[in-house]
CSV table of N, CA and C in Angstrom, one decimal:
chain,number,residue,atom,x,y,z
A,281,UNK,N,-87.1,-56.8,61.4
A,281,UNK,CA,-89.0,-57.3,61.6
A,281,UNK,C,-89.0,-57.9,60.2
A,282,UNK,N,-89.7,-59.1,60.7
A,282,UNK,CA,-90.3,-59.8,59.4
A,282,UNK,C,-90.9,-58.9,58.7
A,283,UNK,N,-91.2,-60.0,57.9
A,283,UNK,CA,-92.2,-60.0,56.3
A,283,UNK,C,-93.4,-60.3,57.0
A,284,UNK,N,-94.9,-59.5,56.0
A,284,UNK,CA,-96.3,-60.0,56.6
A,284,UNK,C,-96.3,-61.5,56.1
A,285,UNK,N,-97.0,-62.2,56.8
A,285,UNK,CA,-97.3,-63.2,56.2
A,285,UNK,C,-98.8,-64.0,57.0
A,286,UNK,N,-99.5,-63.6,56.3
A,286,UNK,CA,-101.1,-64.4,56.7
A,286,UNK,C,-100.9,-65.7,57.6
A,287,UNK,N,-101.5,-65.6,57.9
A,287,UNK,CA,-101.6,-67.5,58.5
A,287,UNK,C,-102.4,-68.3,58.4
A,288,UNK,N,-103.8,-67.5,57.3
A,288,UNK,CA,-104.3,-68.3,57.5
A,288,UNK,C,-104.9,-68.6,56.1
A,289,UNK,N,-103.6,-68.6,55.2
A,289,UNK,CA,-103.6,-68.6,53.3
A,289,UNK,C,-103.6,-69.7,52.9
A,290,UNK,N,-103.5,-70.3,53.7
A,290,UNK,CA,-103.7,-72.0,53.0
A,290,UNK,C,-105.8,-72.3,53.3
A,291,UNK,N,-106.2,-71.6,54.8
A,291,UNK,CA,-107.4,-71.7,54.2
A,291,UNK,C,-108.3,-70.5,53.6
A,292,UNK,N,-107.9,-70.1,52.6
A,292,UNK,CA,-108.1,-69.4,51.9
A,292,UNK,C,-108.0,-69.5,50.6
A,293,UNK,N,-107.2,-70.3,50.0
A,293,UNK,CA,-106.9,-71.1,49.2
A,293,UNK,C,-108.0,-71.8,49.2
A,294,UNK,N,-108.3,-72.8,50.3
A,294,UNK,CA,-109.5,-73.5,50.2
A,294,UNK,C,-110.8,-72.8,50.1
A,295,UNK,N,-110.9,-72.2,50.6
A,295,UNK,CA,-112.2,-71.3,50.9
A,295,UNK,C,-112.2,-70.9,48.6
A,296,UNK,N,-111.6,-70.3,48.1
A,296,UNK,CA,-111.6,-69.6,47.1
A,296,UNK,C,-112.0,-70.6,46.2
A,297,UNK,N,-111.1,-72.0,46.2
A,297,UNK,CA,-111.6,-72.9,45.1
A,297,UNK,C,-112.8,-73.3,46.0
A,298,UNK,N,-113.5,-73.4,46.8
A,298,UNK,CA,-114.9,-74.0,46.8
A,298,UNK,C,-115.3,-73.1,46.6
A,299,UNK,N,-115.0,-71.4,46.5
A,299,UNK,CA,-116.3,-70.6,45.8
A,299,UNK,C,-116.2,-70.3,44.1
A,300,UNK,N,-115.0,-70.6,43.9
A,300,UNK,CA,-115.3,-71.0,42.4
A,300,UNK,C,-115.5,-72.3,41.6
A,301,UNK,N,-115.5,-73.7,42.9
A,301,UNK,CA,-116.0,-74.9,42.5
A,301,UNK,C,-117.7,-74.1,42.4
A,302,UNK,N,-118.4,-73.4,42.9
A,302,UNK,CA,-120.1,-73.2,43.7
A,302,UNK,C,-120.1,-72.5,42.4
A,303,UNK,N,-119.1,-71.7,42.2
A,303,UNK,CA,-119.5,-71.2,40.8
A,303,UNK,C,-119.7,-71.1,39.9
A,304,UNK,N,-118.8,-73.0,39.0
A,304,UNK,CA,-118.6,-74.4,38.0
A,304,UNK,C,-120.2,-74.7,38.1
A,305,UNK,N,-120.8,-74.7,39.6
A,305,UNK,CA,-121.8,-75.6,39.7
A,305,UNK,C,-123.6,-74.1,39.9
A,306,UNK,N,-123.0,-73.6,40.1
A,306,UNK,CA,-124.3,-72.7,39.9
A,306,UNK,C,-123.7,-72.4,37.8
A,307,UNK,N,-122.9,-72.6,36.9
A,307,UNK,CA,-123.1,-72.1,35.6
A,307,UNK,C,-123.7,-73.0,35.1
A,308,UNK,N,-123.2,-74.4,35.7
A,308,UNK,CA,-123.8,-75.4,35.0
A,308,UNK,C,-125.7,-75.3,35.3
A,309,UNK,N,-126.2,-75.6,36.4
A,309,UNK,CA,-127.5,-75.2,36.4
A,309,UNK,C,-127.5,-74.3,35.5
A,310,UNK,N,-127.4,-73.1,35.7
A,310,UNK,CA,-128.0,-72.2,35.0
A,310,UNK,C,-128.3,-72.5,33.3
A,311,UNK,N,-127.0,-73.2,33.3
A,311,UNK,CA,-127.0,-73.6,31.5
A,311,UNK,C,-128.2,-75.1,30.9
A,312,UNK,N,-128.2,-75.9,32.5
A,312,UNK,CA,-128.6,-76.6,32.2
A,312,UNK,C,-131.0,-76.3,32.1
A,313,UNK,N,-131.0,-74.7,33.1
A,313,UNK,CA,-132.1,-74.3,32.6
A,313,UNK,C,-132.2,-73.2,31.7
A,314,UNK,N,-131.4,-73.5,31.0
A,314,UNK,CA,-131.2,-72.6,29.8
A,314,UNK,C,-131.8,-73.6,28.6
A,315,UNK,N,-131.3,-75.0,29.1
A,315,UNK,CA,-131.8,-75.8,27.8
A,315,UNK,C,-133.3,-76.6,27.7
A,316,UNK,N,-133.4,-76.9,29.2
A,316,UNK,CA,-135.1,-77.1,29.7
A,316,UNK,C,-136.2,-76.2,29.2
A,317,UNK,N,-135.7,-74.5,29.0
A,317,UNK,CA,-136.6,-73.8,28.5
A,317,UNK,C,-136.2,-73.7,26.6
A,318,UNK,N,-135.7,-73.6,26.5
A,318,UNK,CA,-135.7,-73.5,24.7
A,318,UNK,C,-136.4,-74.7,24.4
A,319,UNK,N,-135.8,-76.4,25.2
A,319,UNK,CA,-137.0,-77.2,24.8
A,319,UNK,C,-138.3,-76.9,25.0
A,320,UNK,N,-139.0,-75.9,25.9
A,320,UNK,CA,-140.5,-75.8,26.5
A,320,UNK,C,-140.7,-74.7,25.4
A,321,UNK,N,-139.4,-73.8,24.8
A,321,UNK,CA,-140.3,-73.2,23.9
A,321,UNK,C,-140.1,-73.7,22.0
A,322,UNK,N,-139.7,-74.5,21.9
A,322,UNK,CA,-139.7,-75.7,20.7
A,322,UNK,C,-140.7,-76.1,20.9
A,323,UNK,N,-141.2,-76.9,21.8
A,323,UNK,CA,-142.5,-77.7,21.8
A,323,UNK,C,-144.2,-77.0,22.4
A,324,UNK,N,-143.6,-75.4,22.4
A,324,UNK,CA,-144.4,-74.5,22.4
A,324,UNK,C,-145.1,-73.8,21.4
A,325,UNK,N,-143.7,-73.9,20.0
A,325,UNK,CA,-144.3,-73.5,19.0
A,325,UNK,C,-144.4,-74.8,18.1
A,326,UNK,N,-144.2,-76.4,18.6
A,326,UNK,CA,-144.7,-77.0,17.8
A,326,UNK,C,-146.2,-77.3,18.0
A,327,UNK,N,-147.0,-77.1,18.9
A,327,UNK,CA,-148.2,-76.5,19.9
A,327,UNK,C,-148.4,-76.1,18.6
A,328,UNK,N,-147.9,-74.7,19.1
A,328,UNK,CA,-149.0,-73.1,18.2
A,328,UNK,C,-149.4,-73.5,16.5
A,329,UNK,N,-147.9,-74.4,15.6
A,329,UNK,CA,-148.1,-75.2,14.6
A,329,UNK,C,-149.2,-76.3,14.4
A,330,UNK,N,-149.5,-76.7,15.6
A,330,UNK,CA,-150.2,-78.3,15.6
A,330,UNK,C,-151.4,-77.7,15.6
A,331,UNK,N,-152.1,-75.9,16.2
A,331,UNK,CA,-153.2,-75.7,16.5
A,331,UNK,C,-153.4,-75.4,14.9
A,332,UNK,N,-152.8,-74.5,14.6
A,332,UNK,CA,-152.7,-74.0,12.8
A,332,UNK,C,-153.4,-74.8,12.0
A,333,UNK,N,-152.5,-76.2,11.7
A,333,UNK,CA,-152.8,-76.8,10.9
A,333,UNK,C,-154.0,-78.3,10.7
A,334,UNK,N,-154.7,-78.0,12.9
A,334,UNK,CA,-155.4,-78.1,13.2
A,334,UNK,C,-156.9,-77.9,12.9
A,335,UNK,N,-156.5,-76.4,11.7
A,335,UNK,CA,-158.0,-75.8,11.7
A,335,UNK,C,-158.0,-76.0,10.3
A,336,UNK,N,-156.9,-75.6,9.3
A,336,UNK,CA,-156.9,-76.0,8.4
A,336,UNK,C,-157.6,-77.4,7.9
A,337,UNK,N,-156.7,-78.5,8.1
A,337,UNK,CA,-157.9,-79.7,8.4
A,337,UNK,C,-158.5,-79.7,8.5
A,338,UNK,N,-159.5,-79.2,9.4
A,338,UNK,CA,-161.0,-79.3,9.8
A,338,UNK,C,-161.9,-78.8,8.5
A,339,UNK,N,-160.8,-77.8,7.5
A,339,UNK,CA,-161.5,-76.9,6.4
A,339,UNK,C,-161.8,-78.3,5.7
A,340,UNK,N,-160.7,-78.6,5.2
A,340,UNK,CA,-160.3,-79.5,4.2
A,340,UNK,C,-161.4,-81.0,4.7
A,341,UNK,N,-161.4,-80.9,5.8
A,341,UNK,CA,-162.9,-82.0,5.6
A,341,UNK,C,-161.6,-83.0,5.5
A,342,UNK,N,-161.4,-83.3,6.8
A,342,UNK,CA,-160.2,-84.4,7.0
A,342,UNK,C,-161.1,-86.1,7.2
A,343,UNK,N,-160.2,-87.4,7.9
A,343,UNK,CA,-161.0,-87.4,8.0
A,343,UNK,C,-161.4,-88.0,9.3
A,344,UNK,N,-162.5,-88.7,10.5
A,344,UNK,CA,-162.4,-88.8,11.3
A,344,UNK,C,-161.5,-89.7,12.0
A,345,UNK,N,-160.2,-90.4,11.1
A,345,UNK,CA,-159.2,-91.1,11.8
A,345,UNK,C,-158.4,-90.1,12.0
A,346,UNK,N,-157.7,-89.3,11.0
A,346,UNK,CA,-156.5,-88.6,11.1
A,346,UNK,C,-156.9,-87.6,11.8
A,347,UNK,N,-158.2,-86.7,12.0
A,347,UNK,CA,-159.0,-86.0,13.1
A,347,UNK,C,-157.9,-86.3,14.2
A,348,UNK,N,-158.7,-88.1,14.6
A,348,UNK,CA,-158.5,-88.3,16.2
A,348,UNK,C,-156.6,-88.6,15.8
A,349,UNK,N,-155.9,-89.3,14.9
A,349,UNK,CA,-154.4,-88.5,15.7
A,349,UNK,C,-154.3,-87.5,15.7
A,350,UNK,N,-154.3,-86.3,14.6
A,350,UNK,CA,-154.1,-84.9,15.2
A,350,UNK,C,-154.4,-84.6,16.5
A,351,UNK,N,-155.5,-85.1,17.3
A,351,UNK,CA,-155.3,-84.4,18.3
A,351,UNK,C,-154.8,-84.9,19.6
A,352,UNK,N,-154.7,-86.5,19.0
A,352,UNK,CA,-154.1,-87.6,20.3
A,352,UNK,C,-152.1,-86.6,19.8
A,353,UNK,N,-151.9,-86.4,18.7
A,353,UNK,CA,-150.6,-85.8,18.6
A,353,UNK,C,-150.6,-84.0,19.8
A,354,UNK,N,-151.2,-83.1,19.2
A,354,UNK,CA,-152.2,-81.9,20.3
A,354,UNK,C,-151.5,-82.8,21.3
A,355,UNK,N,-152.3,-83.2,22.1
A,355,UNK,CA,-152.8,-83.9,23.7
A,355,UNK,C,-151.3,-83.9,23.9
A,356,UNK,N,-150.6,-85.1,23.1
A,356,UNK,CA,-149.3,-85.3,23.7
A,356,UNK,C,-147.9,-84.0,23.8
A,357,UNK,N,-148.7,-83.2,22.7
A,357,UNK,CA,-147.3,-81.8,22.9
A,357,UNK,C,-148.5,-80.9,23.8
A,358,UNK,N,-149.4,-81.3,24.2
A,358,UNK,CA,-149.2,-80.4,25.4
A,358,UNK,C,-149.3,-81.3,26.4
A,359,UNK,N,-149.3,-82.4,26.6
A,359,UNK,CA,-148.3,-82.8,28.2
A,359,UNK,C,-146.9,-82.8,28.0
A,360,UNK,N,-146.3,-82.8,27.0
A,360,UNK,CA,-145.3,-82.8,27.0
A,360,UNK,C,-144.9,-81.2,27.7
A,361,UNK,N,-145.4,-80.2,26.7
A,361,UNK,CA,-144.9,-79.2,27.8
A,361,UNK,C,-145.5,-78.5,28.9
A,362,UNK,N,-146.3,-79.5,29.6
A,362,UNK,CA,-147.0,-79.7,31.0
A,362,UNK,C,-145.3,-80.3,31.5
A,363,UNK,N,-144.9,-81.7,31.0
A,363,UNK,CA,-143.5,-81.8,32.4
A,363,UNK,C,-142.4,-81.1,31.9
A,364,UNK,N,-142.3,-80.3,30.7
A,364,UNK,CA,-141.3,-79.3,30.8
A,364,UNK,C,-141.5,-78.2,31.8
A,365,UNK,N,-142.5,-77.7,31.9
A,365,UNK,CA,-142.7,-77.1,32.6
A,365,UNK,C,-142.0,-77.3,34.1
A,366,UNK,N,-142.7,-78.6,34.7
A,366,UNK,CA,-142.3,-78.8,36.0
A,366,UNK,C,-141.0,-78.8,35.3
A,367,UNK,N,-140.1,-80.1,34.5
A,367,UNK,CA,-138.5,-79.8,34.7
A,367,UNK,C,-138.2,-78.2,35.1
A,368,UNK,N,-138.3,-77.1,34.1
A,368,UNK,CA,-138.0,-75.8,34.5
A,368,UNK,C,-138.1,-75.8,35.8
A,369,UNK,N,-139.4,-75.3,36.5
A,369,UNK,CA,-139.5,-75.4,38.0
A,369,UNK,C,-138.4,-75.9,38.9
A,370,UNK,N,-138.1,-77.8,39.0
A,370,UNK,CA,-137.5,-78.0,39.3
A,370,UNK,C,-136.0,-77.5,39.6
A,371,UNK,N,-135.8,-77.5,37.1
A,371,UNK,CA,-134.3,-76.7,37.5
A,371,UNK,C,-134.2,-74.8,38.0
A,372,UNK,N,-135.2,-74.5,38.4
A,372,UNK,CA,-135.5,-72.8,38.4
A,372,UNK,C,-134.8,-72.8,39.9
A,373,UNK,N,-135.2,-74.3,40.4
A,373,UNK,CA,-135.2,-74.3,42.1
A,373,UNK,C,-133.6,-74.9,42.3
A,374,UNK,N,-132.9,-75.0,41.6
A,374,UNK,CA,-131.5,-76.0,41.4
A,374,UNK,C,-130.6,-74.6,41.5
A,375,UNK,N,-131.2,-74.1,40.4
A,375,UNK,CA,-130.5,-72.4,40.2
A,375,UNK,C,-130.7,-71.9,41.3
A,376,UNK,N,-131.1,-71.7,42.2
A,376,UNK,CA,-131.7,-69.9,43.7
A,376,UNK,C,-131.3,-71.1,44.2
A,377,UNK,N,-130.8,-73.3,44.3
A,377,UNK,CA,-130.1,-73.1,45.5
A,377,UNK,C,-128.3,-73.0,45.0
A,378,UNK,N,-128.0,-73.5,44.6
A,378,UNK,CA,-126.9,-72.8,43.5
A,378,UNK,C,-126.6,-71.4,44.3
A,379,UNK,N,-127.6,-70.3,44.0
A,379,UNK,CA,-127.0,-69.5,44.0
A,379,UNK,C,-127.0,-69.0,45.6
A,380,UNK,N,-127.3,-70.0,46.3
A,380,UNK,CA,-127.0,-69.5,48.0
A,380,UNK,C,-126.2,-70.2,48.2
A,381,UNK,N,-125.9,-71.3,47.9
A,381,UNK,CA,-124.9,-71.8,48.4
A,381,UNK,C,-123.2,-71.0,47.6
A,382,UNK,N,-123.3,-70.4,46.5
A,382,UNK,CA,-122.3,-69.6,46.2
A,382,UNK,C,-122.2,-68.6,47.4
A,383,UNK,N,-123.3,-67.5,47.2
A,383,UNK,CA,-123.5,-66.4,48.1
A,383,UNK,C,-122.8,-67.1,49.5
A,384,UNK,N,-122.8,-67.6,49.9
A,384,UNK,CA,-122.4,-68.4,51.7
A,384,UNK,C,-120.9,-68.5,50.9
A,385,UNK,N,-120.1,-69.3,50.3
A,385,UNK,CA,-119.0,-69.1,49.7
A,385,UNK,C,-118.3,-67.8,49.4
A,386,UNK,N,-118.8,-66.8,48.7
A,386,UNK,CA,-118.7,-65.9,48.5
A,386,UNK,C,-118.1,-64.6,49.8
A,387,UNK,N,-119.4,-65.4,50.9
A,387,UNK,CA,-119.2,-64.3,51.8
A,387,UNK,C,-117.8,-65.0,53.1
A,388,UNK,N,-117.9,-66.4,52.7
A,388,UNK,CA,-116.5,-66.8,53.5
A,388,UNK,C,-115.3,-66.9,53.4
A,389,UNK,N,-115.4,-66.3,51.5
A,389,UNK,CA,-113.6,-65.9,51.3
A,389,UNK,C,-113.8,-64.3,51.4
A,390,UNK,N,-115.0,-63.2,51.2
A,390,UNK,CA,-114.7,-61.8,51.9
A,390,UNK,C,-114.6,-61.3,53.6
A,391,UNK,N,-115.1,-62.5,54.7
A,391,UNK,CA,-114.8,-62.7,55.7
A,391,UNK,C,-113.6,-62.9,55.8
A,392,UNK,N,-112.4,-63.6,55.3
A,392,UNK,CA,-111.1,-63.7,55.0
A,392,UNK,C,-110.3,-62.9,55.1
A,393,UNK,N,-110.7,-62.3,53.4
A,393,UNK,CA,-110.2,-61.6,52.8
A,393,UNK,C,-110.8,-59.8,54.0
A,394,UNK,N,-111.2,-59.6,54.7
A,394,UNK,CA,-111.2,-58.8,56.0
A,394,UNK,C,-110.6,-58.6,57.0
A,395,UNK,N,-110.7,-60.5,57.1
A,395,UNK,CA,-110.0,-60.4,58.4
A,395,UNK,C,-108.2,-60.0,58.6
A,396,UNK,N,-107.6,-60.6,56.9
A,396,UNK,CA,-106.3,-60.7,56.0
A,396,UNK,C,-106.1,-59.2,56.5
A,397,UNK,N,-106.2,-58.0,55.6
A,397,UNK,CA,-106.7,-56.9,55.9
A,397,UNK,C,-106.7,-55.8,57.4
A,398,UNK,N,-107.5,-57.1,57.9
A,398,UNK,CA,-106.7,-56.5,59.1
A,398,UNK,C,-105.9,-56.3,59.4
A,399,UNK,N,-105.4,-57.6,59.4
A,399,UNK,CA,-104.3,-57.6,60.0
A,399,UNK,C,-103.2,-57.5,59.7
A,400,UNK,N,-103.1,-56.8,58.0
A,400,UNK,CA,-102.1,-56.6,57.7
A,400,UNK,C,-102.3,-55.1,57.7
A,401,UNK,N,-103.4,-54.3,58.1
A,401,UNK,CA,-103.4,-52.7,58.8
A,401,UNK,C,-102.8,-53.4,59.8
A,402,UNK,N,-103.1,-54.2,61.0
A,402,UNK,CA,-102.0,-54.5,62.9
A,402,UNK,C,-100.9,-54.3,62.3
A,403,UNK,N,-100.4,-54.6,61.1
A,403,UNK,CA,-98.9,-55.9,60.9
A,403,UNK,C,-98.7,-53.7,60.7
A,404,UNK,N,-98.9,-53.0,59.8
A,404,UNK,CA,-98.5,-52.2,59.5
A,404,UNK,C,-98.3,-51.1,60.3
A,405,UNK,N,-99.2,-50.7,61.4
A,405,UNK,CA,-99.0,-50.0,62.5
A,405,UNK,C,-97.6,-50.5,63.4
A,406,UNK,N,-97.8,-51.4,63.4
A,406,UNK,CA,-96.6,-52.3,65.1
A,406,UNK,C,-96.1,-52.2,63.8
A,407,UNK,N,-95.4,-52.5,62.5
A,407,UNK,CA,-94.4,-51.7,61.8
A,407,UNK,C,-93.8,-51.2,62.2
A,408,UNK,N,-94.6,-49.8,61.3
A,408,UNK,CA,-94.5,-48.6,61.9
A,408,UNK,C,-94.0,-47.8,63.1
A,409,UNK,N,-95.1,-48.7,64.0
A,409,UNK,CA,-94.2,-48.7,65.6
A,409,UNK,C,-92.8,-48.7,66.2
A,410,UNK,N,-92.5,-50.0,65.1
A,410,UNK,CA,-91.1,-50.5,65.3
A,410,UNK,C,-89.7,-49.5,64.8
A,411,UNK,N,-90.3,-48.9,63.6
A,411,UNK,CA,-89.3,-47.7,63.0
A,411,UNK,C,-89.4,-46.8,63.5
A,412,UNK,N,-90.3,-46.5,63.9
A,412,UNK,CA,-90.6,-45.5,64.7
A,412,UNK,C,-89.2,-45.4,66.0
A,413,UNK,N,-89.4,-46.9,66.9
A,413,UNK,CA,-88.7,-46.9,67.8
A,413,UNK,C,-87.2,-47.1,67.5
A,414,UNK,N,-87.1,-47.6,66.4
A,414,UNK,CA,-85.4,-47.9,65.8
A,414,UNK,C,-84.8,-46.6,65.6
A,415,UNK,N,-85.4,-45.9,65.2
A,415,UNK,CA,-84.9,-44.3,64.7
A,415,UNK,C,-84.6,-43.1,66.0
A,416,UNK,N,-86.0,-44.2,66.8
A,416,UNK,CA,-85.2,-43.1,68.1
A,416,UNK,C,-84.0,-43.5,68.8
A,417,UNK,N,-84.2,-44.7,68.6
A,417,UNK,CA,-83.6,-45.2,69.6
A,417,UNK,C,-81.8,-45.0,68.4
A,418,UNK,N,-81.7,-44.6,67.2
A,418,UNK,CA,-80.2,-44.2,66.7
A,418,UNK,C,-80.1,-43.0,67.1
A,419,UNK,N,-81.2,-42.4,66.7
A,419,UNK,CA,-80.9,-41.3,66.5
A,419,UNK,C,-80.6,-40.5,68.8
A,420,UNK,N,-80.6,-41.0,69.3
A,420,UNK,CA,-80.1,-40.9,70.6
A,420,UNK,C,-78.6,-41.8,70.8
A,421,UNK,N,-78.8,-42.9,69.8
A,421,UNK,CA,-77.4,-42.6,70.1
A,421,UNK,C,-76.2,-42.4,69.6
A,422,UNK,N,-76.6,-41.4,68.7
A,422,UNK,CA,-76.0,-39.6,67.7
A,422,UNK,C,-76.0,-39.0,68.8
A,423,UNK,N,-76.7,-39.0,69.2
A,423,UNK,CA,-77.5,-37.7,70.1
A,423,UNK,C,-75.7,-38.3,71.5
A,424,UNK,N,-75.7,-38.9,71.8
A,424,UNK,CA,-75.3,-39.0,72.9
A,424,UNK,C,-73.5,-39.5,72.6
A,425,UNK,N,-72.9,-40.0,71.4
A,425,UNK,CA,-71.7,-40.1,70.8
A,425,UNK,C,-71.1,-38.4,70.1
A,426,UNK,N,-72.3,-38.0,69.8
A,426,UNK,CA,-71.9,-36.4,69.4
A,426,UNK,C,-71.6,-35.5,71.0
A,427,UNK,N,-72.1,-36.2,71.8
A,427,UNK,CA,-72.0,-35.3,73.1
A,427,UNK,C,-71.2,-35.4,74.0
A,428,UNK,N,-70.3,-36.5,73.6
A,428,UNK,CA,-69.2,-37.1,74.2
A,428,UNK,C,-68.3,-36.8,72.9
A,429,UNK,N,-68.0,-35.8,72.2
A,429,UNK,CA,-67.1,-35.9,71.4
A,429,UNK,C,-66.7,-34.2,71.9
């Protein structure tokens, strides 16, 4: 009897390759999200430092022009933080989408694996039936030969 051969092996390889591609896409999206978060944290730290420096400058009695420039810089930082929050929201959506896509790809691979296991189990049962029938036939032939002697 033939060895077990899964006829959908090529499809399983394709699905596995697509799953790995989706894993790489998810990893890239997560890296991009972490980078955006680190930019946000750096901007927030800079803004906090700017707020502290503003209080010191007010106590020193800086000129109106210097204070105006400082406030404009602080306002620009605040706008940058808001833009970065929007970027993070977009990147988070990308990560969630990549997760869904990876989950679908994983389900396909798992379904094929289950199908392969099921077919292997069926093949194994038929192999056992064939071996039993073969053994029974040999025993019958042996019995007939012993009876003729």
